[in-house]
Amino acid sequence: MSFLELEDLTLRHGLLEAVHGVSLELGEGEVLALVGANGAGKTTLLRGLAGAHRPAAGRILLDGRDITRMPAYKRVHIGIALVPEGRRLFANLTVEENLRVAACNPGRGHWTLERVLEAFPMLGPLRRQRAATLSGGEQQATAIGRALMTNPRLLLLDEVSLGLAPIAIEAVYASLKAVLAEGTTVLLVDQDFTRAAAIAHRVVCMLEGRFVLEGKGSELTREQITEAYFGLGRTVETTA
Ligand code: ATP
């Protein structure tokens, strides 16, 4: 039995089918990078896993238990945490307050305020600073730290490096390595394929709501990724 299983999962926005019956198995401790162009369906899928978007069809199983209809707040308690695209911090709260507000499930995992501040050294001097005044990289570190405060078993990271300066991306990924060392299962979305593939055990490429390529990052060629990313290998129908 896999830790996480998706069976024919379909997610819609009204009439638009953003994720078309995808299936996936993820082992405990596995790190999976989900890549793909804008609009491929990555965010919708992550939100579906976190319980923020109700699937139209298919099933989500965690430890073999069907959680497809479980509300988001209960998923946090069974160990699913989402770091959403755009971070969504509480702008008027300090870094420390943003972290403390999420604290739950003590005893299940390793994460406490002190340990988050150790893993993200850039946050220490900013503890009492309001989130609204942080740089993009500092906000991302706070958002990941906030998710860790729930002691997740499955960490969902959406667009880790989007909008960050190269030096901030370096720092966030360096801290992520400390997180991965704890053996947390991670599903990571990043437009930066090279960086995501470097820390992932497996890469899945998504195109127009479907998984079109899967493999170890080190085994996939740049041509395969480019083709899958943009759908270049598909035949184009023309009307003569
Ligand atoms: P991005 O990197 O741009 O966030 P993505 O791969 O995460 O792309 P999604 O954001 O999941 O893709 O979008 C998948 C499809 O669903 C797109 O066609 C998008 O326009 C559509 N979509 C996303 N959110 C909504 C919404 N709230 N209402 C209607 N359509 C939406």
PDB file of C-alpha atoms and ligand atoms in Angstrom, residues 13-14 16 18-19 36-45 85 158-159 189 191 206, ligand 1:
ATOM      1  CA  HIS A  13     -13.538  24.894 -12.299  1.00  0.00           C
ATOM      2  CA  GLY A  14     -17.170  25.112 -13.367  1.00  0.00           C
ATOM      3  CA  LEU A  16     -13.510  23.664 -17.249  1.00  0.00           C
ATOM      4  CA  ALA A  18      -8.477  21.449 -15.062  1.00  0.00           C
ATOM      5  CA  VAL A  19      -7.283  17.966 -14.003  1.00  0.00           C
ATOM      6  CA  GLY A  36       4.480  21.988 -16.251  1.00  0.00           C
ATOM      7  CA  ALA A  37       3.596  25.203 -18.027  1.00  0.00           C
ATOM      8  CA  ASN A  38       1.166  27.822 -16.728  1.00  0.00           C
ATOM      9  CA  GLY A  39      -2.373  26.506 -16.628  1.00  0.00           C
ATOM     10  CA  ALA A  40      -1.332  22.825 -16.678  1.00  0.00           C
ATOM     11  CA  GLY A  41      -3.399  22.118 -13.553  1.00  0.00           C
ATOM     12  CA  LYS A  42      -0.680  21.875 -10.900  1.00  0.00           C
ATOM     13  CA  THR A  43      -2.181  24.346  -8.435  1.00  0.00           C
ATOM     14  CA  THR A  44      -5.651  22.870  -8.844  1.00  0.00           C
ATOM     15  CA  LEU A  45      -4.270  19.404  -8.109  1.00  0.00           C
ATOM     16  CA  GLU A  85       1.116  29.915  -4.393  1.00  0.00           C
ATOM     17  CA  ASP A 158       3.258  25.356  -4.714  1.00  0.00           C
ATOM     18  CA  GLU A 159       5.586  27.496  -6.850  1.00  0.00           C
ATOM     19  CA  VAL A 189       5.653  22.451  -7.790  1.00  0.00           C
ATOM     20  CA  GLN A 191       8.657  26.303 -12.746  1.00  0.00           C
ATOM     21  CA  MET A 206       1.774  17.855 -16.394  1.00  0.00           C
TER      22      MET A 206
HETATM   23  P1  ATP B   1       0.062  28.307 -12.908  1.00  0.00           P
HETATM   24  O1  ATP B   1       1.502  27.954 -12.884  1.00  0.00           O
HETATM   25  O2  ATP B   1      -0.264  29.410 -13.868  1.00  0.00           O
HETATM   26  O3  ATP B   1      -0.561  28.509 -11.555  1.00  0.00           O
HETATM   27  P2  ATP B   1      -1.103  25.659 -12.946  1.00  0.00           P
HETATM   28  O4  ATP B   1      -0.419  24.543 -13.653  1.00  0.00           O
HETATM   29  O5  ATP B   1      -0.966  25.701 -11.481  1.00  0.00           O
HETATM   30  O6  ATP B   1      -0.648  27.036 -13.587  1.00  0.00           O
HETATM   31  P3  ATP B   1      -3.931  25.906 -12.517  1.00  0.00           P
HETATM   32  O7  ATP B   1      -3.772  27.206 -11.813  1.00  0.00           O
HETATM   33  O8  ATP B   1      -4.283  24.718 -11.719  1.00  0.00           O
HETATM   34  O9  ATP B   1      -2.619  25.579 -13.361  1.00  0.00           O
HETATM   35  O10 ATP B   1      -4.999  26.104 -13.683  1.00  0.00           O
HETATM   36  C1  ATP B   1      -5.498  25.006 -14.454  1.00  0.00           C
HETATM   37  C2  ATP B   1      -6.603  25.516 -15.353  1.00  0.00           C
HETATM   38  O11 ATP B   1      -7.703  25.913 -14.528  1.00  0.00           O
HETATM   39  C3  ATP B   1      -6.228  26.729 -16.184  1.00  0.00           C
HETATM   40  O12 ATP B   1      -6.885  26.608 -17.434  1.00  0.00           O
HETATM   41  C4  ATP B   1      -6.778  27.894 -15.383  1.00  0.00           C
HETATM   42  O13 ATP B   1      -7.111  28.973 -16.227  1.00  0.00           O
HETATM   43  C5  ATP B   1      -8.029  27.279 -14.773  1.00  0.00           C
HETATM   44  N1  ATP B   1      -8.379  27.887 -13.462  1.00  0.00           N
HETATM   45  C6  ATP B   1      -7.565  27.952 -12.386  1.00  0.00           C
HETATM   46  N2  ATP B   1      -8.199  28.550 -11.344  1.00  0.00           N
HETATM   47  C7  ATP B   1      -9.442  28.864 -11.794  1.00  0.00           C
HETATM   48  C8  ATP B   1     -10.574  29.491 -11.206  1.00  0.00           C
HETATM   49  N3  ATP B   1     -10.559  29.903  -9.930  1.00  0.00           N
HETATM   50  N4  ATP B   1     -11.682  29.651 -11.982  1.00  0.00           N
HETATM   51  C9  ATP B   1     -11.706  29.227 -13.261  1.00  0.00           C
HETATM   52  N5  ATP B   1     -10.674  28.608 -13.878  1.00  0.00           N
HETATM   53  C10 ATP B   1      -9.551  28.435 -13.170  1.00  0.00           C
END
